[in-house]
């Protein structure tokens, strides 16, 4: 059945338009104009015009969220507009913190401060994008995992072959297995496809109770068949919606293509809202 229109969506990856969309990546060998994986996204959302107030993009994102019945958008704390967005719309945005494991206990203290100051809802990881790269099961991450368990907040981790032209080894899917074994309480959300190891991702999703998969950075027509099949069978509580506006996709495209995704009727509310609400504690 097509996507129900009456579900209040939680988008677990959204942001604000800027004059430069993408975060920096670790490798200085990667040259890009607007996005470190721009070869993968042919129709990037437009940038803000020179001189345009960056804060206007907060209102723009809220308007787009209203258009597609997105009740809550998950934003990153490394955007300097996040504090203002949370102040204006505390019930519409939830913040997660990109984290550098090489900062050691300073990173752990930052997580605690964010949790105390504005109710931080999670941590974002980019293992291949660290300098040097830091594999998912590297012990530099373990203090961060322990803190997230203590605070009962999830980690959202880029997995699989990274879009930017940087080495992939830090994001191999089998590395998640050790983390789930060592931290059974940790809520771990795979981001950005887990390709080309989606079959293994599904096996691990079935194996570990607190492991999840989000659809970030992929247009719906490219969502893996294995993930759709898993959601429709044994994994309805494991698959979480995430968009990619404005980093690489428009919400118009995402929600238009989503109507062709063959989720079962009982899967849609879990996928669009319930699973994310449970994981984020919303």
Short mmCIF file of C-alpha atoms in Angstrom, two decimals:
data_model
loop_
_atom_site.label_atom_id
_atom_site.label_comp_id
_atom_site.label_asym_id
_atom_site.label_seq_id
_atom_site.Cartn_x
_atom_site.Cartn_y
_atom_site.Cartn_z
CA UNK A 1 0.00 0.00 0.00
CA UNK A 2 1.17 3.60 -0.61
CA UNK A 3 2.56 5.55 2.30
CA UNK A 4 -0.18 6.72 4.72
CA UNK A 5 -0.36 10.50 4.89
CA UNK A 6 -1.56 10.75 8.49
CA UNK A 7 1.60 9.46 10.19
CA UNK A 8 3.65 12.13 12.00
CA UNK A 9 7.11 11.35 10.60
CA UNK A 10 10.41 11.43 12.48
CA UNK A 11 13.23 12.20 10.03
CA UNK A 12 16.47 11.00 11.61
CA UNK A 13 18.75 12.98 9.26
CA UNK A 14 17.80 16.48 8.20
CA UNK A 15 19.47 19.88 8.21
CA UNK A 16 19.53 23.42 6.86
CA UNK A 17 20.63 24.75 3.50
CA UNK A 18 23.94 26.55 3.47
CA UNK A 19 26.53 27.99 1.13
CA UNK A 20 28.43 24.74 1.57
CA UNK A 21 26.36 21.65 2.30
CA UNK A 22 28.85 19.06 3.35
CA UNK A 23 31.05 18.46 6.36
CA UNK A 24 34.78 18.17 5.88
CA UNK A 25 36.26 14.71 5.54
CA UNK A 26 39.60 13.61 6.84
CA UNK A 27 41.46 13.01 3.60
CA UNK A 28 42.94 16.07 1.92
CA UNK A 29 43.29 14.02 -1.28
CA UNK A 30 39.53 14.28 -1.84
CA UNK A 31 38.66 17.29 -3.99
CA UNK A 32 35.04 18.39 -4.24
CA UNK A 33 33.04 21.54 -4.91
CA UNK A 34 29.78 21.12 -3.01
CA UNK A 35 29.69 17.64 -1.52
CA UNK A 36 32.40 15.04 -0.77
CA UNK A 37 30.32 12.42 -2.60
CA UNK A 38 28.90 14.76 -5.23
CA UNK A 39 29.47 12.21 -8.01
CA UNK A 40 26.62 10.21 -6.42
CA UNK A 41 24.08 13.07 -6.24
CA UNK A 42 23.23 14.72 -9.55
CA UNK A 43 20.48 17.02 -8.28
CA UNK A 44 21.75 18.52 -5.05
CA UNK A 45 19.35 20.96 -3.35
CA UNK A 46 20.31 24.54 -4.16
CA UNK A 47 22.66 26.50 -1.94
CA UNK A 48 21.76 29.72 -0.16
CA UNK A 49 22.39 32.85 -2.17
CA UNK A 50 25.33 35.02 -1.21
CA UNK A 51 24.19 37.45 1.44
CA UNK A 52 21.07 35.44 2.33
CA UNK A 53 20.60 35.14 6.10
CA UNK A 54 21.54 31.60 7.10
CA UNK A 55 18.93 31.60 9.87
CA UNK A 56 16.19 31.80 7.22
CA UNK A 57 17.05 28.21 6.34
CA UNK A 58 15.67 27.12 9.72
CA UNK A 59 12.25 28.44 8.74
CA UNK A 60 12.63 26.88 5.30
CA UNK A 61 13.31 23.46 6.81
CA UNK A 62 10.33 23.78 9.15
CA UNK A 63 8.11 24.66 6.17
CA UNK A 64 9.33 21.60 4.26
CA UNK A 65 8.76 19.44 7.33
CA UNK A 66 5.20 20.72 7.59
CA UNK A 67 4.63 20.00 3.91
CA UNK A 68 5.48 16.33 4.37
CA UNK A 69 4.08 15.88 7.90
CA UNK A 70 7.52 15.52 9.48
CA UNK A 71 6.88 16.11 13.15
CA UNK A 72 10.50 15.90 14.37
CA UNK A 73 13.77 16.36 12.51
CA UNK A 74 17.09 15.08 13.86
CA UNK A 75 19.85 17.66 13.35
CA UNK A 76 23.58 17.71 14.07
CA UNK A 77 25.21 19.90 16.70
CA UNK A 78 28.18 20.82 14.48
CA UNK A 79 25.90 23.26 12.59
CA UNK A 80 26.05 26.61 14.35
CA UNK A 81 22.30 27.08 13.74
CA UNK A 82 21.34 24.07 15.84
CA UNK A 83 21.12 25.99 19.12
CA UNK A 84 18.84 28.58 17.54
CA UNK A 85 16.68 25.90 15.90
CA UNK A 86 16.26 24.15 19.26
CA UNK A 87 15.40 27.46 20.93
CA UNK A 88 12.76 28.35 18.32
CA UNK A 89 11.29 24.89 17.89
CA UNK A 90 12.13 22.68 20.88
CA UNK A 91 9.37 20.22 20.00
CA UNK A 92 10.28 19.97 16.31
CA UNK A 93 14.01 19.25 16.41
CA UNK A 94 16.18 16.73 18.26
CA UNK A 95 19.96 17.09 18.31
CA UNK A 96 22.69 14.48 17.98
CA UNK A 97 26.42 15.18 18.29
CA UNK A 98 29.10 14.24 15.72
CA UNK A 99 31.93 12.79 17.76
CA UNK A 100 35.68 12.49 17.31
CA UNK A 101 36.95 9.43 19.21
CA UNK A 102 40.53 10.70 19.13
CA UNK A 103 39.56 13.42 21.63
CA UNK A 104 39.24 10.80 24.35
CA UNK A 105 37.53 11.91 27.55
CA UNK A 106 36.99 15.41 26.16
CA UNK A 107 34.53 13.84 23.69
CA UNK A 108 32.81 12.02 26.56
CA UNK A 109 32.53 15.26 28.54
CA UNK A 110 31.04 17.03 25.51
CA UNK A 111 28.34 14.35 25.26
CA UNK A 112 27.47 14.75 28.93
CA UNK A 113 27.35 18.56 28.59
CA UNK A 114 25.05 18.33 25.56
CA UNK A 115 22.81 15.95 27.44
CA UNK A 116 22.66 18.27 30.46
CA UNK A 117 22.30 21.53 28.54
CA UNK A 118 19.75 20.71 25.85
CA UNK A 119 18.75 17.08 26.13
CA UNK A 120 21.12 15.60 23.54
CA UNK A 121 19.36 12.64 21.91
CA UNK A 122 22.27 10.74 20.40
CA UNK A 123 25.76 10.62 18.92
CA UNK A 124 26.82 10.56 15.27
CA UNK A 125 29.84 8.54 14.07
CA UNK A 126 31.81 8.70 10.81
CA UNK A 127 34.54 6.07 11.28
CA UNK A 128 36.13 6.42 7.82
CA UNK A 129 36.06 10.20 8.07
CA UNK A 130 38.22 10.46 11.18
CA UNK A 131 41.86 11.48 10.96
CA UNK A 132 43.22 8.87 11.18
CA UNK A 133 40.28 6.58 10.30
CA UNK A 134 38.89 4.84 13.38
CA UNK A 135 37.20 1.46 12.78
CA UNK A 136 33.79 0.84 14.33
CA UNK A 137 35.25 -1.64 16.84
CA UNK A 138 38.36 0.41 17.64
CA UNK A 139 38.78 0.89 21.38
CA UNK A 140 38.96 4.68 20.93
CA UNK A 141 35.17 4.51 20.48
CA UNK A 142 34.58 2.47 23.63
CA UNK A 143 34.39 5.38 26.13
CA UNK A 144 31.79 6.96 23.83
CA UNK A 145 29.81 3.72 23.63
CA UNK A 146 29.93 3.41 27.42
CA UNK A 147 28.69 6.99 27.89
CA UNK A 148 25.82 6.41 25.45
CA UNK A 149 24.82 3.30 27.40
CA UNK A 150 24.93 5.30 30.63
CA UNK A 151 22.72 8.06 29.16
CA UNK A 152 20.52 5.61 27.22
CA UNK A 153 21.06 7.43 23.93
CA UNK A 154 21.84 5.84 20.54
CA UNK A 155 24.79 6.08 18.19
CA UNK A 156 24.15 6.67 14.49
CA UNK A 157 27.08 5.24 12.54
CA UNK A 158 28.01 5.58 8.87
CA UNK A 159 28.48 2.03 7.58
CA UNK A 160 29.59 0.27 4.41
CA UNK A 161 31.57 1.79 1.56
CA UNK A 162 31.76 5.55 2.20
CA UNK A 163 30.54 7.91 -0.49
CA UNK A 164 33.62 10.17 -0.29
CA UNK A 165 36.69 8.73 -1.99
CA UNK A 166 38.36 7.63 1.24
CA UNK A 167 39.27 4.09 2.41
CA UNK A 168 36.38 1.86 3.47
CA UNK A 169 38.06 -0.48 5.98
CA UNK A 170 36.88 1.41 9.07
CA UNK A 171 33.22 0.84 8.14
CA UNK A 172 33.07 -2.87 7.35
CA UNK A 173 29.82 -4.33 8.66
CA UNK A 174 31.35 -7.27 10.51
CA UNK A 175 33.01 -4.82 12.92
CA UNK A 176 29.59 -4.03 14.41
CA UNK A 177 29.30 -7.58 15.73
CA UNK A 178 32.03 -7.11 18.34
CA UNK A 179 30.56 -3.79 19.49
CA UNK A 180 27.11 -5.31 19.99
CA UNK A 181 28.69 -8.17 21.93
CA UNK A 182 30.69 -5.84 24.18
CA UNK A 183 27.84 -3.34 24.67
CA UNK A 184 24.54 -5.24 24.57
CA UNK A 185 22.71 -2.19 25.99
CA UNK A 186 23.99 0.16 23.26
CA UNK A 187 21.40 1.29 20.72
CA UNK A 188 23.38 1.22 17.45
CA UNK A 189 21.85 2.57 14.22
CA UNK A 190 23.50 1.81 10.88
CA UNK A 191 23.50 4.73 8.47
CA UNK A 192 24.15 5.19 4.76
CA UNK A 193 23.30 1.82 3.30
CA UNK A 194 25.76 -0.75 4.70
CA UNK A 195 26.52 -1.64 1.08
CA UNK A 196 27.73 -3.95 -0.32
CA UNK A 197 27.21 -6.04 2.82
CA UNK A 198 23.45 -5.65 3.21
CA UNK A 199 22.87 -9.41 3.59
CA UNK A 200 25.30 -9.44 6.51
CA UNK A 201 23.64 -6.31 7.94
CA UNK A 202 20.30 -8.14 7.95
CA UNK A 203 21.86 -11.13 9.71
CA UNK A 204 23.25 -8.87 12.42
CA UNK A 205 19.95 -6.99 12.73
CA UNK A 206 18.28 -10.31 13.39
CA UNK A 207 21.00 -11.34 15.84
CA UNK A 208 21.35 -8.25 18.03
CA UNK A 209 18.28 -6.77 19.79
CA UNK A 210 19.58 -3.18 19.93
CA UNK A 211 20.90 -2.94 16.36
CA UNK A 212 18.92 -0.87 13.81
CA UNK A 213 19.17 0.29 10.20
CA UNK A 214 18.25 3.72 8.81
CA UNK A 215 17.62 4.65 5.18
CA UNK A 216 19.76 7.80 5.17
CA UNK A 217 21.45 9.16 2.04
CA UNK A 218 19.62 6.85 -0.38
CA UNK A 219 16.66 7.81 -2.53
CA UNK A 220 13.82 5.33 -1.88
CA UNK A 221 14.10 3.72 -5.31
CA UNK A 222 17.59 2.59 -4.27
CA UNK A 223 16.68 1.20 -0.85
CA UNK A 224 18.04 -2.37 -0.80
CA UNK A 225 15.48 -5.10 -1.51
CA UNK A 226 16.90 -7.09 1.40
CA UNK A 227 15.99 -4.27 3.81
CA UNK A 228 12.45 -3.91 2.47
CA UNK A 229 11.93 -7.67 2.67
CA UNK A 230 13.32 -7.75 6.22
CA UNK A 231 11.03 -4.91 7.32
CA UNK A 232 8.03 -6.74 5.88
CA UNK A 233 8.87 -9.99 7.67
CA UNK A 234 10.91 -10.27 10.87
CA UNK A 235 12.37 -6.77 11.02
CA UNK A 236 9.46 -4.36 11.20
CA UNK A 237 10.81 -2.85 14.44
CA UNK A 238 14.39 -2.52 13.15
CA UNK A 239 14.18 -0.23 10.11
CA UNK A 240 14.08 3.55 10.62
CA UNK A 241 13.35 6.33 8.15
CA UNK A 242 16.06 8.92 7.49
CA UNK A 243 16.20 11.42 4.67
CA UNK A 244 19.14 13.46 3.41
CA UNK A 245 17.88 17.02 3.01
CA UNK A 246 19.68 19.24 2.13
CA UNK A 247 22.91 17.25 2.04
CA UNK A 248 22.08 15.40 -1.16
CA UNK A 249 18.34 14.82 -1.67
CA UNK A 250 15.19 16.91 -1.69
CA UNK A 251 12.23 15.93 0.46
CA UNK A 252 10.04 16.20 -2.63
CA UNK A 253 11.98 13.42 -4.31
CA UNK A 254 12.20 11.28 -1.17
CA UNK A 255 8.48 11.34 -0.41
CA UNK A 256 7.41 10.98 -4.05
CA UNK A 257 9.55 7.88 -4.51
CA UNK A 258 8.53 6.53 -1.11
CA UNK A 259 5.00 5.97 -2.42
CA UNK A 260 6.40 3.16 -4.59
CA UNK A 261 8.07 1.33 -1.67
CA UNK A 262 6.11 -1.90 -1.01
CA UNK A 263 5.99 -1.81 2.77
CA UNK A 264 3.06 -3.63 4.39
CA UNK A 265 0.38 -1.54 6.08
CA UNK A 266 1.57 -2.38 9.58
CA UNK A 267 5.20 -1.52 8.74
CA UNK A 268 4.65 2.12 7.73
CA UNK A 269 3.91 3.56 11.21
CA UNK A 270 6.88 1.74 12.70
CA UNK A 271 9.21 2.79 9.89
CA UNK A 272 8.16 6.45 9.77
CA UNK A 273 7.67 7.13 13.47
CA UNK A 274 7.49 4.41 16.13
CA UNK A 275 10.95 2.86 15.77
CA UNK A 276 12.75 6.21 15.81
CA UNK A 277 10.63 7.45 18.73
CA UNK A 278 11.59 4.39 20.75
CA UNK A 279 15.31 4.55 19.91
CA UNK A 280 15.59 8.31 20.49
CA UNK A 281 13.36 8.36 23.55
CA UNK A 282 10.91 10.83 22.01
#
